[in-house]
Coordinates of N, CA and C in Angstrom, one line a residue:
M1 N 0.8 -1.2 0.0 CA 0.0 0.0 0.0 C 0.9 1.2 0.0
S2 N 0.6 2.2 -0.8 CA 1.4 3.4 -0.9 C 1.2 4.3 0.3
L3 N 2.1 5.2 0.5 CA 2.0 6.1 1.6 C 0.7 7.0 1.4
Y4 N 0.4 7.4 0.2 CA -0.7 8.2 -0.1 C -2.0 7.4 0.3
N5 N -2.1 6.2 -0.1 CA -3.3 5.4 0.2 C -3.4 5.1 1.7
N6 N -2.2 4.9 2.4 CA -2.2 4.7 3.8 C -2.7 6.0 4.5
N7 N -2.2 7.2 4.1 CA -2.7 8.4 4.7 C -4.2 8.6 4.4
Q8 N -4.6 8.4 3.2 CA -6.0 8.5 2.8 C -6.9 7.6 3.7
G9 N -6.4 6.4 3.9 CA -7.2 5.5 4.8 C -7.3 6.0 6.2
R10 N -6.2 6.6 6.7 CA -6.3 7.2 8.1 C -7.3 8.3 8.1
F11 N -7.2 9.2 7.1 CA -8.2 10.3 7.1 C -9.6 9.7 7.0
G12 N -9.8 8.7 6.2 CA -11.1 8.1 6.1 C -11.6 7.5 7.4
E13 N -10.7 6.9 8.1 CA -11.1 6.3 9.4 C -11.5 7.4 10.4
E14 N -10.8 8.5 10.4 CA -11.1 9.6 11.3 C -12.5 10.2 10.9
F15 N -12.7 10.4 9.6 CA -14.1 10.9 9.2 C -15.1 9.9 9.7
A16 N -14.9 8.6 9.5 CA -15.8 7.6 9.9 C -16.1 7.6 11.4
A17 N -15.0 7.6 12.2 CA -15.2 7.6 13.6 C -16.0 8.8 14.1
S18 N -15.7 10.0 13.5 CA -16.5 11.2 13.8 C -18.0 11.0 13.5
Y19 N -18.2 10.5 12.3 CA -19.6 10.2 11.9 C -20.3 9.3 12.8
L20 N -19.6 8.2 13.2 CA -20.3 7.2 14.1 C -20.6 7.8 15.5
R21 N -19.7 8.6 16.0 CA -19.9 9.3 17.3 C -21.2 10.2 17.2
K22 N -21.2 11.0 16.1 CA -22.4 11.9 15.9 C -23.7 11.1 15.8
H23 N -23.6 9.8 15.4 CA -24.8 9.0 15.3 C -25.0 8.1 16.5
G24 N -24.4 8.4 17.6 CA -24.7 7.6 18.8 C -23.8 6.4 19.1
Y25 N -22.9 6.1 18.3 CA -22.0 4.9 18.5 C -20.9 5.3 19.6
Q26 N -20.6 4.3 20.4 CA -19.5 4.5 21.3 C -18.3 3.6 20.8
I27 N -17.3 4.3 20.4 CA -16.1 3.6 19.8 C -15.3 3.0 21.0
I28 N -15.0 1.7 20.9 CA -14.3 1.0 22.0 C -12.9 0.5 21.5
D29 N -12.7 0.4 20.2 CA -11.4 0.0 19.8 C -11.2 0.3 18.3
R30 N -9.9 0.4 17.9 CA -9.7 0.6 16.5 C -8.5 -0.2 16.0
N31 N -8.5 -0.5 14.7 CA -7.4 -1.3 14.1 C -7.0 -2.6 14.8
F32 N -8.0 -3.4 15.1 CA -7.8 -4.7 15.7 C -7.3 -5.6 14.6
R33 N -6.0 -6.1 14.8 CA -5.4 -7.0 13.8 C -5.3 -8.4 14.2
I34 N -5.6 -9.3 13.2 CA -5.3 -10.7 13.3 C -4.5 -11.1 12.1
R35 N -3.9 -12.2 12.1 CA -3.2 -12.7 10.9 C -4.1 -12.7 9.8
G36 N -3.8 -12.0 8.7 CA -4.6 -12.0 7.5 C -5.7 -10.9 7.4
G37 N -5.7 -10.0 8.4 CA -6.7 -9.0 8.3 C -6.8 -8.1 9.5
E38 N -7.7 -7.1 9.4 CA -8.0 -6.2 10.6 C -9.4 -5.7 10.5
I39 N -9.8 -5.2 11.7 CA -11.1 -4.5 11.7 C -10.8 -3.1 12.0
D40 N -11.3 -2.2 11.2 CA -11.0 -0.8 11.3 C -11.5 -0.1 12.6
I41 N -12.8 -0.3 12.9 CA -13.4 0.3 14.1 C -14.3 -0.7 14.7
I42 N -14.3 -0.7 16.1 CA -15.2 -1.5 16.8 C -15.9 -0.6 17.8
A43 N -17.3 -0.7 17.8 CA -18.1 0.2 18.5 C -19.3 -0.5 19.1
I44 N -20.0 0.2 20.0 CA -21.3 -0.2 20.5 C -22.3 0.7 20.0
D45 N -23.4 0.2 19.4 CA -24.5 0.9 18.9 C -25.6 0.8 19.9
F46 N -26.2 1.9 20.3 CA -27.3 1.8 21.3 C -28.7 2.0 20.6
D47 N -28.8 1.6 19.4 CA -30.0 1.8 18.6 C -31.2 1.2 19.2
H48 N -32.3 2.0 19.4 CA -33.5 1.6 20.0 C -33.3 0.9 21.4
G49 N -32.3 1.4 22.2 CA -32.1 0.9 23.5 C -31.5 -0.4 23.6
V50 N -31.1 -1.0 22.5 CA -30.4 -2.3 22.5 C -29.0 -2.1 22.2
K51 N -28.1 -2.7 23.0 CA -26.7 -2.6 22.8 C -26.2 -3.7 21.8
T52 N -25.6 -3.2 20.7 CA -25.1 -4.1 19.7 C -23.6 -3.8 19.5
L53 N -22.8 -4.9 19.5 CA -21.4 -4.8 19.2 C -21.2 -4.7 17.7
V54 N -20.6 -3.7 17.2 CA -20.5 -3.5 15.8 C -19.1 -3.4 15.3
F55 N -18.8 -4.2 14.3 CA -17.4 -4.2 13.7 C -17.6 -3.5 12.3
I56 N -16.8 -2.4 12.2 CA -17.0 -1.6 11.0 C -15.8 -1.6 10.1
E57 N -16.0 -1.8 8.8 CA -15.0 -1.7 7.8 C -15.1 -0.4 7.1
V58 N -14.0 0.3 7.0 CA -14.0 1.7 6.4 C -13.3 1.6 5.1
K59 N -14.0 2.0 4.0 CA -13.4 2.1 2.7 C -13.4 3.5 2.2
T60 N -12.2 4.1 1.9 CA -12.0 5.4 1.5 C -11.5 5.5 0.1
R61 N -12.1 6.4 -0.7 CA -11.7 6.6 -2.1 C -11.7 8.0 -2.4
S62 N -10.8 8.4 -3.3 CA -10.9 9.8 -3.9 C -11.3 9.8 -5.3
S63 N -11.7 8.6 -5.8 CA -12.2 8.5 -7.2 C -13.0 7.2 -7.3
T64 N -13.9 7.1 -8.2 CA -14.6 5.9 -8.4 C -14.1 5.2 -9.7
A65 N -12.9 5.5 -10.1 CA -12.3 4.9 -11.3 C -12.1 3.4 -11.1
Y66 N -11.9 3.0 -9.9 CA -11.8 1.5 -9.7 C -13.0 1.0 -8.9
G67 N -14.1 1.7 -9.0 CA -15.4 1.3 -8.4 C -15.7 2.1 -7.2
A68 N -16.9 1.9 -6.7 CA -17.4 2.6 -5.5 C -16.7 2.0 -4.3
P69 N -16.5 2.7 -3.2 CA -15.8 2.2 -2.1 C -16.2 0.9 -1.6
L70 N -17.5 0.6 -1.4 CA -18.0 -0.6 -0.8 C -17.9 -1.8 -1.8
E71 N -17.6 -1.5 -3.1 CA -17.4 -2.7 -4.0 C -16.1 -3.4 -3.7
A72 N -15.2 -2.8 -2.9 CA -14.0 -3.4 -2.5 C -14.1 -4.4 -1.4
I73 N -15.3 -4.6 -0.9 CA -15.6 -5.6 0.2 C -16.2 -6.8 -0.5
G74 N -15.4 -7.8 -0.8 CA -15.8 -9.0 -1.4 C -16.0 -10.1 -0.5
Y75 N -16.2 -11.3 -1.0 CA -16.4 -12.5 -0.2 C -15.3 -12.8 0.8
Y76 N -14.0 -12.7 0.3 CA -12.9 -13.1 1.2 C -12.7 -12.0 2.3
K77 N -12.9 -10.8 1.9 CA -12.7 -9.7 2.9 C -13.8 -9.9 4.0
L78 N -15.0 -10.1 3.6 CA -16.1 -10.3 4.5 C -15.8 -11.6 5.4
R79 N -15.3 -12.6 4.8 CA -15.0 -13.8 5.6 C -13.9 -13.5 6.7
T80 N -12.9 -12.7 6.3 CA -11.9 -12.3 7.2 C -12.5 -11.4 8.4
L81 N -13.4 -10.5 8.0 CA -14.0 -9.6 9.0 C -14.8 -10.5 10.0
V82 N -15.5 -11.5 9.5 CA -16.3 -12.3 10.4 C -15.4 -13.1 11.4
R83 N -14.3 -13.6 10.8 CA -13.4 -14.4 11.6 C -12.7 -13.5 12.7
A84 N -12.3 -12.3 12.3 CA -11.7 -11.3 13.2 C -12.7 -10.9 14.3
A85 N -14.0 -10.7 13.9 CA -15.0 -10.3 14.9 C -15.2 -11.5 15.9
Q86 N -15.2 -12.7 15.5 CA -15.4 -13.8 16.4 C -14.2 -13.9 17.4
I87 N -13.0 -13.7 16.9 CA -11.8 -13.7 17.7 C -11.9 -12.6 18.8
Y88 N -12.3 -11.4 18.3 CA -12.4 -10.2 19.2 C -13.4 -10.5 20.3
K89 N -14.5 -11.1 19.9 CA -15.6 -11.4 20.9 C -15.1 -12.4 22.0
V90 N -14.4 -13.4 21.5 CA -13.8 -14.4 22.5 C -12.9 -13.7 23.4
R91 N -12.0 -12.8 22.9 CA -11.1 -12.1 23.8 C -11.7 -11.1 24.7
H92 N -12.9 -10.6 24.4 CA -13.6 -9.6 25.2 C -15.0 -10.1 25.5
P93 N -15.1 -11.1 26.4 CA -16.4 -11.7 26.6 C -17.5 -10.8 27.3
G94 N -17.1 -9.7 28.0 CA -18.0 -8.9 28.7 C -18.8 -7.9 27.8
L95 N -18.5 -8.0 26.5 CA -19.2 -7.0 25.6 C -20.5 -7.6 25.2
P96 N -21.4 -6.8 24.6 CA -22.7 -7.2 24.2 C -22.7 -8.5 23.3
S97 N -23.6 -9.4 23.5 CA -23.6 -10.6 22.7 C -24.2 -10.4 21.3
L98 N -25.0 -9.4 21.1 CA -25.6 -9.1 19.8 C -24.5 -8.4 19.0
M99 N -24.2 -8.9 17.8 CA -23.1 -8.4 17.0 C -23.6 -8.2 15.5
R100 N -22.9 -7.3 14.8 CA -23.1 -7.2 13.4 C -21.9 -6.5 12.8
I101 N -21.8 -6.6 11.5 CA -20.7 -6.0 10.7 C -21.3 -4.9 9.8
D102 N -20.8 -3.7 9.9 CA -21.2 -2.6 9.1 C -20.1 -2.2 8.2
A103 N -20.4 -1.3 7.2 CA -19.3 -0.7 6.4 C -19.6 0.7 6.2
I104 N -18.6 1.5 6.2 CA -18.7 3.0 5.9 C -17.9 3.3 4.7
A105 N -18.5 3.9 3.7 CA -17.8 4.4 2.5 C -17.5 5.9 2.7
V106 N -16.3 6.3 2.5 CA -15.9 7.7 2.7 C -15.3 8.1 1.3
V107 N -15.8 9.2 0.8 CA -15.3 9.8 -0.5 C -14.6 11.1 -0.1
V108 N -13.4 11.3 -0.5 CA -12.6 12.5 -0.2 C -12.1 13.1 -1.6
N109 N -11.8 14.4 -1.5 CA -11.1 15.0 -2.7 C -9.6 14.8 -2.6
S110 N -8.9 15.4 -3.6 CA -7.4 15.2 -3.6 C -6.8 15.9 -2.4
E111 N -7.5 16.9 -1.7 CA -6.9 17.5 -0.5 C -7.4 16.9 0.7
Q112 N -8.0 15.7 0.6 CA -8.4 14.9 1.8 C -9.6 15.6 2.5
Q113 N -10.4 16.3 1.8 CA -11.6 16.9 2.3 C -12.8 16.0 2.1
L114 N -13.6 15.9 3.0 CA -14.8 15.0 2.9 C -15.8 15.5 1.9
L115 N -16.1 14.6 0.9 CA -17.1 14.9 0.0 C -18.4 14.1 0.3
N116 N -18.3 12.9 0.7 CA -19.5 12.1 1.0 C -19.1 11.0 2.0
I117 N -20.1 10.6 2.8 CA -19.9 9.5 3.7 C -21.3 8.8 3.9
Y118 N -21.2 7.5 3.8 CA -22.5 6.7 4.1 C -22.2 5.4 4.7
L119 N -23.2 5.0 5.6 CA -23.1 3.8 6.4 C -24.0 2.8 5.9
V120 N -23.5 1.5 5.8 CA -24.4 0.4 5.4 C -24.3 -0.6 6.6
K121 N -25.5 -0.8 7.2 CA -25.5 -1.7 8.4 C -25.7 -3.1 8.0
N122 N -25.1 -4.0 8.8 CA -25.3 -5.5 8.7 C -25.0 -6.0 7.3
I123 N -23.7 -5.9 6.8 CA -23.3 -6.3 5.5 C -23.1 -7.8 5.4
S124 N -23.1 -8.5 6.6 CA -22.7 -9.9 6.5 C -24.0 -10.8 6.3

């Protein structure tokens, strides 16, 4: 991954974390790594008074030349996210038992300014 893409990804994760906080999520961890993958953001969603442990994949793009951001989440990526979520839950048994995987698409311009952001819940 190039330095530009790495920085762009970090900007995207910051935008995503801010968006989630504004929408009532409590962020409890970031960049949880296992062999073969990572989860960008782990949060608790208090939607309708029900605590849900949410694992969030962030995809940031400055162009749709290679497709929309969420098109980059394929079968193998989703499988890795599910496996990482299961491992995280085993390591943190006191967290809510209800879980889901969400994705956030972040679109920025060449100056890393936010153009668009959208959340898709329960992608698994």
